[in-house]
mmCIF file of C-alpha atoms and ligand atoms in Angstrom:
data_model
loop_
_atom_site.group_PDB
_atom_site.id
_atom_site.type_symbol
_atom_site.label_atom_id
_atom_site.label_comp_id
_atom_site.label_asym_id
_atom_site.label_seq_id
_atom_site.Cartn_x
_atom_site.Cartn_y
_atom_site.Cartn_z
ATOM 1 C CA MET A 500 17.531 -12.343 -16.192
ATOM 2 C CA SER A 501 13.988 -10.558 -17.840
ATOM 3 C CA THR A 502 11.876 -8.183 -15.650
ATOM 4 C CA ASP A 503 8.834 -10.652 -16.950
ATOM 5 C CA THR A 504 10.968 -14.004 -15.504
ATOM 6 C CA ASN A 505 11.865 -12.007 -11.947
ATOM 7 C CA GLN A 506 8.313 -11.605 -11.471
ATOM 8 C CA ASP A 507 7.328 -14.592 -11.469
ATOM 9 C CA ILE A 508 9.173 -15.430 -8.783
ATOM 10 C CA GLN A 509 7.769 -15.429 -5.371
ATOM 11 C CA LYS A 510 10.511 -12.529 -3.485
ATOM 12 C CA THR A 511 11.774 -12.376 -0.306
ATOM 13 C CA ALA A 512 11.460 -10.327 2.265
ATOM 14 C CA LEU A 513 12.633 -9.480 6.500
ATOM 15 C CA VAL A 514 10.558 -7.754 8.594
ATOM 16 C CA THR A 515 12.624 -6.832 12.108
ATOM 17 C CA GLY A 516 10.556 -6.937 14.929
ATOM 18 C CA ALA A 517 8.044 -9.078 13.215
ATOM 19 C CA ASN A 518 6.693 -10.709 16.335
ATOM 20 C CA LYS A 519 3.748 -8.432 17.248
ATOM 21 C CA GLY A 520 2.359 -4.527 16.674
ATOM 22 C CA ILE A 521 2.571 -2.758 13.127
ATOM 23 C CA GLY A 522 5.706 -5.918 12.264
ATOM 24 C CA TYR A 523 3.174 -8.306 12.620
ATOM 25 C CA GLU A 524 0.722 -6.741 10.130
ATOM 26 C CA ILE A 525 4.122 -5.761 7.546
ATOM 27 C CA ALA A 526 4.637 -9.643 7.103
ATOM 28 C CA ALA A 527 0.572 -10.199 7.678
ATOM 29 C CA GLY A 528 0.314 -8.125 4.315
ATOM 30 C CA LEU A 529 3.206 -9.194 2.833
ATOM 31 C CA GLY A 530 2.581 -12.563 2.443
ATOM 32 C CA ALA A 531 -1.308 -11.582 1.467
ATOM 33 C CA LEU A 532 0.656 -10.556 -1.637
ATOM 34 C CA GLY A 533 3.278 -13.085 -1.834
ATOM 35 C CA TRP A 534 6.261 -12.602 -0.454
ATOM 36 C CA ARG A 535 7.788 -15.681 1.406
ATOM 37 C CA VAL A 536 8.137 -13.282 4.703
ATOM 38 C CA GLY A 537 11.075 -13.773 7.819
ATOM 39 C CA VAL A 538 10.514 -12.644 10.034
ATOM 40 C CA GLY A 539 12.758 -10.829 12.523
ATOM 41 C CA ALA A 540 12.535 -11.017 16.557
ATOM 42 C CA ARG A 541 14.605 -11.810 19.055
ATOM 43 C CA ASP A 542 12.941 -14.062 21.717
ATOM 44 C CA GLU A 543 11.382 -17.665 20.688
ATOM 45 C CA GLN A 544 8.968 -18.033 21.522
ATOM 46 C CA ARG A 545 6.997 -14.995 20.983
ATOM 47 C CA ARG A 546 9.206 -15.538 17.475
ATOM 48 C CA GLU A 547 7.665 -19.057 16.816
ATOM 49 C CA GLU A 548 3.860 -17.475 17.686
ATOM 50 C CA ALA A 549 4.434 -15.247 15.457
ATOM 51 C CA VAL A 550 5.555 -17.536 12.477
ATOM 52 C CA THR A 551 2.619 -20.021 13.835
ATOM 53 C CA ARG A 552 -0.481 -17.739 13.041
ATOM 54 C CA LEU A 553 0.773 -15.736 9.474
ATOM 55 C CA ARG A 554 1.075 -19.890 8.773
ATOM 56 C CA GLU A 555 -2.438 -20.386 9.823
ATOM 57 C CA ALA A 556 -3.425 -17.184 7.585
ATOM 58 C CA GLY A 557 -1.516 -18.356 4.983
ATOM 59 C CA VAL A 558 1.601 -16.936 4.854
ATOM 60 C CA ASP A 559 5.511 -18.328 3.558
ATOM 61 C CA ALA A 560 5.909 -18.051 6.946
ATOM 62 C CA PHE A 561 9.999 -18.263 8.547
ATOM 63 C CA GLY A 562 11.171 -17.522 11.835
ATOM 64 C CA VAL A 563 14.386 -15.345 12.063
ATOM 65 C CA PRO A 564 16.109 -15.113 15.523
ATOM 66 C CA LEU A 565 17.456 -11.473 15.214
ATOM 67 C CA ASP A 566 18.171 -8.952 17.876
ATOM 68 C CA VAL A 567 18.689 -5.867 16.400
ATOM 69 C CA THR A 568 21.180 -4.448 19.081
ATOM 70 C CA ASP A 569 23.982 -7.708 18.313
ATOM 71 C CA ASP A 570 25.740 -8.365 16.421
ATOM 72 C CA ALA A 571 26.680 -12.061 15.633
ATOM 73 C CA SER A 572 22.796 -12.254 16.118
ATOM 74 C CA VAL A 573 22.069 -10.519 12.637
ATOM 75 C CA ALA A 574 25.226 -11.793 11.031
ATOM 76 C CA ALA A 575 23.374 -15.268 11.726
ATOM 77 C CA ALA A 576 19.682 -13.679 10.540
ATOM 78 C CA ALA A 577 22.504 -12.706 7.575
ATOM 79 C CA ARG A 578 23.317 -15.922 6.766
ATOM 80 C CA LEU A 579 20.277 -18.432 7.543
ATOM 81 C CA LEU A 580 18.782 -15.465 4.784
ATOM 82 C CA GLU A 581 21.941 -16.608 2.186
ATOM 83 C CA GLU A 582 20.368 -20.126 3.373
ATOM 84 C CA ARG A 583 16.737 -19.524 2.373
ATOM 85 C CA GLY A 584 18.384 -18.231 -1.391
ATOM 86 C CA GLY A 585 18.488 -14.361 -0.685
ATOM 87 C CA LEU A 586 16.514 -11.313 0.422
ATOM 88 C CA ASP A 587 14.547 -9.274 -2.471
ATOM 89 C CA ALA A 588 13.015 -6.424 0.527
ATOM 90 C CA LEU A 589 14.166 -5.142 4.486
ATOM 91 C CA VAL A 590 11.845 -3.515 6.301
ATOM 92 C CA ASN A 591 13.699 -2.750 9.645
ATOM 93 C CA ASN A 592 10.756 -2.331 11.440
ATOM 94 C CA ALA A 593 12.444 -3.031 15.561
ATOM 95 C CA GLY A 594 12.139 0.338 17.306
ATOM 96 C CA ILE A 595 11.363 1.320 21.574
ATOM 97 C CA THR A 596 11.174 4.159 22.642
ATOM 98 C CA GLY A 597 12.711 4.581 26.301
ATOM 99 C CA GLY A 598 9.067 5.401 27.082
ATOM 100 C CA MET A 599 7.738 8.832 25.978
ATOM 101 C CA ALA A 600 8.327 11.616 27.926
ATOM 102 C CA GLN A 601 11.970 12.780 28.238
ATOM 103 C CA THR A 602 13.176 16.239 28.855
ATOM 104 C CA PRO A 603 15.912 16.790 27.862
ATOM 105 C CA SER A 604 17.674 17.990 31.269
ATOM 106 C CA THR A 605 16.598 15.286 33.438
ATOM 107 C CA ALA A 606 17.734 12.810 30.312
ATOM 108 C CA ASP A 607 18.752 9.908 31.885
ATOM 109 C CA LEU A 608 21.989 8.483 29.002
ATOM 110 C CA ASP A 609 21.263 5.472 29.539
ATOM 111 C CA VAL A 610 17.684 5.719 27.712
ATOM 112 C CA VAL A 611 18.335 8.145 25.096
ATOM 113 C CA ARG A 612 21.603 5.630 24.192
ATOM 114 C CA ASP A 613 19.433 2.419 23.964
ATOM 115 C CA ALA A 614 16.825 4.393 21.635
ATOM 116 C CA VAL A 615 19.529 5.855 19.388
ATOM 117 C CA GLU A 616 21.551 2.022 19.665
ATOM 118 C CA THR A 617 17.996 0.038 18.787
ATOM 119 C CA ASN A 618 16.585 2.501 16.614
ATOM 120 C CA VAL A 619 19.367 3.189 14.854
ATOM 121 C CA ILE A 620 22.412 2.114 14.879
ATOM 122 C CA GLY A 621 19.928 -1.505 14.720
ATOM 123 C CA VAL A 622 18.907 -0.192 11.708
ATOM 124 C CA ILE A 623 22.651 0.453 10.740
ATOM 125 C CA ARG A 624 23.702 -3.009 11.448
ATOM 126 C CA VAL A 625 21.176 -4.688 10.013
ATOM 127 C CA THR A 626 21.195 -2.963 6.751
ATOM 128 C CA ASN A 627 24.901 -3.917 6.070
ATOM 129 C CA ALA A 628 24.280 -6.682 6.650
ATOM 130 C CA MET A 629 21.252 -7.544 4.720
ATOM 131 C CA LEU A 630 22.769 -5.393 2.079
ATOM 132 C CA PRO A 631 25.106 -8.115 -0.079
ATOM 133 C CA LEU A 632 22.485 -10.197 -0.329
ATOM 134 C CA LEU A 633 19.914 -7.361 -2.028
ATOM 135 C CA ARG A 634 22.120 -6.332 -4.172
ATOM 136 C CA ARG A 635 21.578 -9.670 -5.075
ATOM 137 C CA SER A 636 17.817 -9.398 -5.672
ATOM 138 C CA SER A 637 16.547 -7.353 -9.476
ATOM 139 C CA ALA A 638 14.887 -5.058 -7.394
ATOM 140 C CA PRO A 639 16.290 -4.343 -3.893
ATOM 141 C CA ARG A 640 14.035 -2.135 -1.459
ATOM 142 C CA ILE A 641 15.087 -1.067 2.327
ATOM 143 C CA VAL A 642 12.676 0.764 4.306
ATOM 144 C CA ASN A 643 12.790 2.527 7.545
ATOM 145 C CA MET A 644 10.119 2.164 10.227
ATOM 146 C CA SER A 645 10.321 6.717 11.467
ATOM 147 C CA SER A 646 7.473 8.747 12.497
ATOM 148 C CA SER A 647 7.035 11.871 12.439
ATOM 149 C CA VAL A 648 8.101 13.266 15.903
ATOM 150 C CA GLY A 649 11.452 12.581 14.211
ATOM 151 C CA SER A 650 10.763 15.370 11.230
ATOM 152 C CA LEU A 651 12.756 18.317 12.536
ATOM 153 C CA ALA A 652 9.827 20.567 10.581
ATOM 154 C CA ARG A 653 7.075 19.527 12.315
ATOM 155 C CA GLN A 654 9.064 19.817 15.334
ATOM 156 C CA THR A 655 9.052 23.338 14.797
ATOM 157 C CA ASP A 656 5.651 24.483 13.259
ATOM 158 C CA PRO A 657 3.728 25.566 16.097
ATOM 159 C CA ASP A 658 1.541 24.331 14.155
ATOM 160 C CA ALA A 659 1.892 20.440 13.997
ATOM 161 C CA ASP A 660 1.675 17.980 16.850
ATOM 162 C CA SER A 661 5.189 16.609 17.643
ATOM 163 C CA GLY A 662 4.047 14.776 20.060
ATOM 164 C CA PRO A 663 5.398 15.233 23.479
ATOM 165 C CA VAL A 664 8.949 15.490 24.768
ATOM 166 C CA ALA A 665 11.238 13.074 24.498
ATOM 167 C CA VAL A 666 15.102 13.540 23.855
ATOM 168 C CA ALA A 667 15.530 9.351 23.612
ATOM 169 C CA TYR A 668 12.647 9.166 21.612
ATOM 170 C CA SER A 669 12.185 12.014 18.710
ATOM 171 C CA PRO A 670 15.798 12.754 18.134
ATOM 172 C CA SER A 671 16.804 9.035 17.632
ATOM 173 C CA LYS A 672 14.710 8.604 14.237
ATOM 174 C CA SER A 673 15.266 12.270 13.268
ATOM 175 C CA PHE A 674 18.607 10.318 12.790
ATOM 176 C CA LEU A 675 17.443 7.417 11.781
ATOM 177 C CA ASN A 676 15.830 10.004 8.822
ATOM 178 C CA ALA A 677 19.285 11.385 8.291
ATOM 179 C CA VAL A 678 20.769 7.720 8.157
ATOM 180 C CA THR A 679 18.003 6.800 5.044
ATOM 181 C CA VAL A 680 18.804 9.880 2.953
ATOM 182 C CA GLN A 681 22.982 9.072 3.542
ATOM 183 C CA TYR A 682 22.212 6.076 2.280
ATOM 184 C CA ALA A 683 20.078 6.329 -0.892
ATOM 185 C CA LYS A 684 23.213 9.121 -2.269
ATOM 186 C CA GLU A 685 25.062 5.824 -1.596
ATOM 187 C CA LEU A 686 23.435 3.906 -3.480
ATOM 188 C CA ALA A 687 21.937 6.643 -5.333
ATOM 189 C CA ASN A 688 23.542 4.359 -9.335
ATOM 190 C CA SER A 689 21.196 1.363 -7.439
ATOM 191 C CA PRO A 690 18.862 -0.660 -7.916
ATOM 192 C CA VAL A 691 18.359 -0.153 -4.209
ATOM 193 C CA LEU A 692 15.948 1.802 -3.042
ATOM 194 C CA ILE A 693 15.856 3.013 0.847
ATOM 195 C CA ASN A 694 13.002 5.194 2.268
ATOM 196 C CA ALA A 695 11.747 6.571 5.401
ATOM 197 C CA ALA A 696 8.042 5.035 6.292
ATOM 198 C CA CYS A 697 5.472 7.001 9.352
ATOM 199 C CA PRO A 698 2.607 4.514 10.470
ATOM 200 C CA GLY A 699 0.831 7.129 12.392
ATOM 201 C CA PHE A 700 -0.168 7.192 16.215
ATOM 202 C CA VAL A 701 -0.893 3.236 15.806
ATOM 203 C CA ALA A 702 -1.914 1.303 19.148
ATOM 204 C CA THR A 703 0.643 -0.933 19.978
ATOM 205 C CA ASP A 704 2.472 -2.274 23.026
ATOM 206 C CA LEU A 705 4.829 0.946 22.189
ATOM 207 C CA ASN A 706 2.843 3.527 22.988
ATOM 208 C CA GLY A 707 0.123 1.620 25.706
ATOM 209 C CA PHE A 708 -1.799 1.080 23.123
ATOM 210 C CA ARG A 709 -3.481 4.885 22.845
ATOM 211 C CA GLY A 710 -2.653 5.046 18.788
ATOM 212 C CA HIS A 711 -6.032 5.819 17.671
ATOM 213 C CA ARG A 712 -4.555 3.774 14.094
ATOM 214 C CA THR A 713 -4.885 -0.033 13.501
ATOM 215 C CA PRO A 714 -1.721 -1.784 13.077
ATOM 216 C CA GLU A 715 -3.149 -3.254 9.837
ATOM 217 C CA GLN A 716 -3.584 0.479 8.512
ATOM 218 C CA GLY A 717 0.356 1.037 9.862
ATOM 219 C CA ALA A 718 1.735 -1.482 8.311
ATOM 220 C CA ALA A 719 0.245 0.025 4.775
ATOM 221 C CA THR A 720 3.314 2.890 4.284
ATOM 222 C CA ALA A 721 6.621 0.313 4.585
ATOM 223 C CA ILE A 722 4.464 -2.495 2.016
ATOM 224 C CA ARG A 723 4.223 -0.033 -0.289
ATOM 225 C CA LEU A 724 7.530 0.948 -0.117
ATOM 226 C CA ALA A 725 8.855 -2.521 0.290
ATOM 227 C CA THR A 726 6.756 -3.564 -2.550
ATOM 228 C CA LEU A 727 8.328 0.402 -4.739
ATOM 229 C CA PRO A 728 7.639 -0.451 -8.813
ATOM 230 C CA ASP A 729 11.276 -0.456 -10.076
ATOM 231 C CA ASP A 730 10.622 4.136 -11.026
ATOM 232 C CA GLY A 731 9.940 4.353 -7.034
ATOM 233 C CA PRO A 732 11.090 6.985 -5.223
ATOM 234 C CA THR A 733 14.510 6.828 -3.064
ATOM 235 C CA GLY A 734 16.549 8.810 -0.240
ATOM 236 C CA GLY A 735 11.776 10.126 0.645
ATOM 237 C CA PHE A 736 9.991 9.726 3.782
ATOM 238 C CA PHE A 737 6.168 9.188 3.526
ATOM 239 C CA ASP A 738 3.214 8.323 5.530
ATOM 240 C CA ASP A 739 -1.083 7.026 4.097
ATOM 241 C CA ASP A 740 -0.625 10.815 2.573
ATOM 242 C CA GLY A 741 2.030 11.318 0.673
ATOM 243 C CA VAL A 742 5.491 13.130 1.442
ATOM 244 C CA VAL A 743 6.169 13.769 5.207
ATOM 245 C CA PRO A 744 8.202 16.943 5.768
ATOM 246 C CA TRP A 745 11.509 16.062 7.415
HETATM 247 P P1 NAP B 923 5.212 -3.277 19.113
HETATM 248 O O1 NAP B 923 4.042 -3.169 18.828
HETATM 249 O O2 NAP B 923 6.637 -2.290 20.726
HETATM 250 O O3 NAP B 923 7.178 -3.593 18.308
HETATM 251 C C1 NAP B 923 8.061 -4.069 18.305
HETATM 252 C C2 NAP B 923 8.540 -4.204 18.113
HETATM 253 O O4 NAP B 923 10.177 -4.104 17.570
HETATM 254 C C3 NAP B 923 8.759 -5.078 18.929
HETATM 255 O O5 NAP B 923 8.692 -6.441 17.560
HETATM 256 C C4 NAP B 923 9.871 -5.325 19.006
HETATM 257 O O6 NAP B 923 10.127 -7.155 19.823
HETATM 258 C C5 NAP B 923 11.090 -5.449 18.437
HETATM 259 N N1 NAP B 923 12.179 -4.564 19.062
HETATM 260 C C6 NAP B 923 12.296 -3.765 20.134
HETATM 261 N N2 NAP B 923 13.563 -3.878 20.218
HETATM 262 C C7 NAP B 923 14.320 -5.114 19.595
HETATM 263 C C8 NAP B 923 15.918 -5.553 19.487
HETATM 264 N N3 NAP B 923 16.810 -5.164 20.063
HETATM 265 N N4 NAP B 923 15.370 -6.953 18.266
HETATM 266 C C9 NAP B 923 14.700 -6.890 17.492
HETATM 267 N N5 NAP B 923 13.303 -6.908 17.941
HETATM 268 C C10 NAP B 923 13.218 -5.635 18.734
HETATM 269 O O7 NAP B 923 5.796 -1.414 18.597
HETATM 270 P P2 NAP B 923 5.432 -0.569 17.016
HETATM 271 O O8 NAP B 923 4.698 0.508 17.453
HETATM 272 O O9 NAP B 923 4.491 -1.764 16.124
HETATM 273 O O10 NAP B 923 6.963 -0.428 16.648
HETATM 274 C C11 NAP B 923 7.044 -0.921 15.550
HETATM 275 C C12 NAP B 923 8.380 0.450 14.690
HETATM 276 O O11 NAP B 923 6.621 1.700 13.824
HETATM 277 C C13 NAP B 923 8.645 1.368 15.466
HETATM 278 O O12 NAP B 923 9.940 0.891 15.014
HETATM 279 C C14 NAP B 923 7.923 2.742 16.453
HETATM 280 O O13 NAP B 923 8.824 3.491 16.428
HETATM 281 C C15 NAP B 923 7.645 2.811 14.965
HETATM 282 N N6 NAP B 923 6.531 4.018 15.547
HETATM 283 C C16 NAP B 923 5.473 3.312 16.264
HETATM 284 C C17 NAP B 923 3.828 4.252 15.906
HETATM 285 C C18 NAP B 923 3.013 3.616 16.920
HETATM 286 O O14 NAP B 923 2.354 4.776 17.607
HETATM 287 N N7 NAP B 923 3.368 2.493 17.633
HETATM 288 C C19 NAP B 923 4.488 6.033 15.687
HETATM 289 C C20 NAP B 923 5.656 5.941 14.471
HETATM 290 C C21 NAP B 923 6.868 4.757 14.353
HETATM 291 P P3 NAP B 923 10.365 -7.669 21.849
HETATM 292 O O15 NAP B 923 8.122 -7.578 21.128
HETATM 293 O O16 NAP B 923 10.943 -8.567 21.006
HETATM 294 O O17 NAP B 923 10.595 -6.235 22.443
#
C-alpha cells in the first residue's frame, strides 16, 4: 500500500479517560482533524453523554467501555477496536492524583498503590492490549499523558515550580516517563512513535478546576504527538513549548 493511499483512509484513535477534561478535548480535536475517535470511559452514562456531545459537534465518535485498571475491560476494548477496523493512535490520558498533598512520611499506601495502578500499570495494560492493532497501522502513535510534576529535573531545580509534595501522583508520572522511554527503546526499529506529553496546569476535576489553562489548550500537545509525521520524535517528553526535561 502506498503512503498516499493511506493518507486518504480515515484514521482511528482511542483516548482513555475521554469522557471529560483534557481527554474529551483530545477526542474533540482529533475528531476535528477527521479522525474516528474511540471514547474510552469506564462509566456508561458519562461515556454515552460524551459520545453524544462529540457527535453533535460533528465528530465520528464511538464509545469504548474501558477501565484501565481492569484486565477484562481492557481486553474487551481491544476486541471492540479490532471489530471497528483497527487502531492508529492510542492516547493514554486517564489518570488520577489520589489527592495532591501527600507527604512521603505520612503516605497512605493504598493511595500510592492506586495512583501507580491507574497512571502506570494501567498505561502498560492498555498499551500492550492495543499494540497488536497499532502494529497493523501504517503510522502508529502512542501518547502517554504525563505531567511536568513528574520531571525529576524540575523537582530538583530549586528555581522551578514542580508542584506540591505529592508522593503518589508526581512519582507515578516519573515512573510513567521511565516506562515511556522503555517502550521507545523496544519499539525503536518499528514505525511506532511513543512520547510523553505535559498539558500544562489545566482547569479540570483533577485539580478542583484551579488550573489556568483550558482543557482545549491542554489537549494540544497530545493531539500533535498523536498525529506526528513518520520522521517525528519518539521517546521524548513534550509540552507546548517543546522538550520537557526528564
Ligand atoms: P479529569 O478531568 O479528572 O479526567 C480524568 C479522566 O481519567 C476521567 O475521564 C476519568 O474518568 C478517567 N479515569 C480515571 N481513572 C480511570 C480508570 N481506572 N479507567 C478509565 N478512566 C479513568 O483530569 P484531567 O486533568 O483531564 O487529566 C487527564 C490527564 O492529564 C491525567 O493523566 C492527568 O494526570 C494529566 N494531567 C493533568 C493536568 C492538569 O492540570 N489538569 C496536568 C498535568 C497532567 P471518570 O470520569 O470515570 O473518573
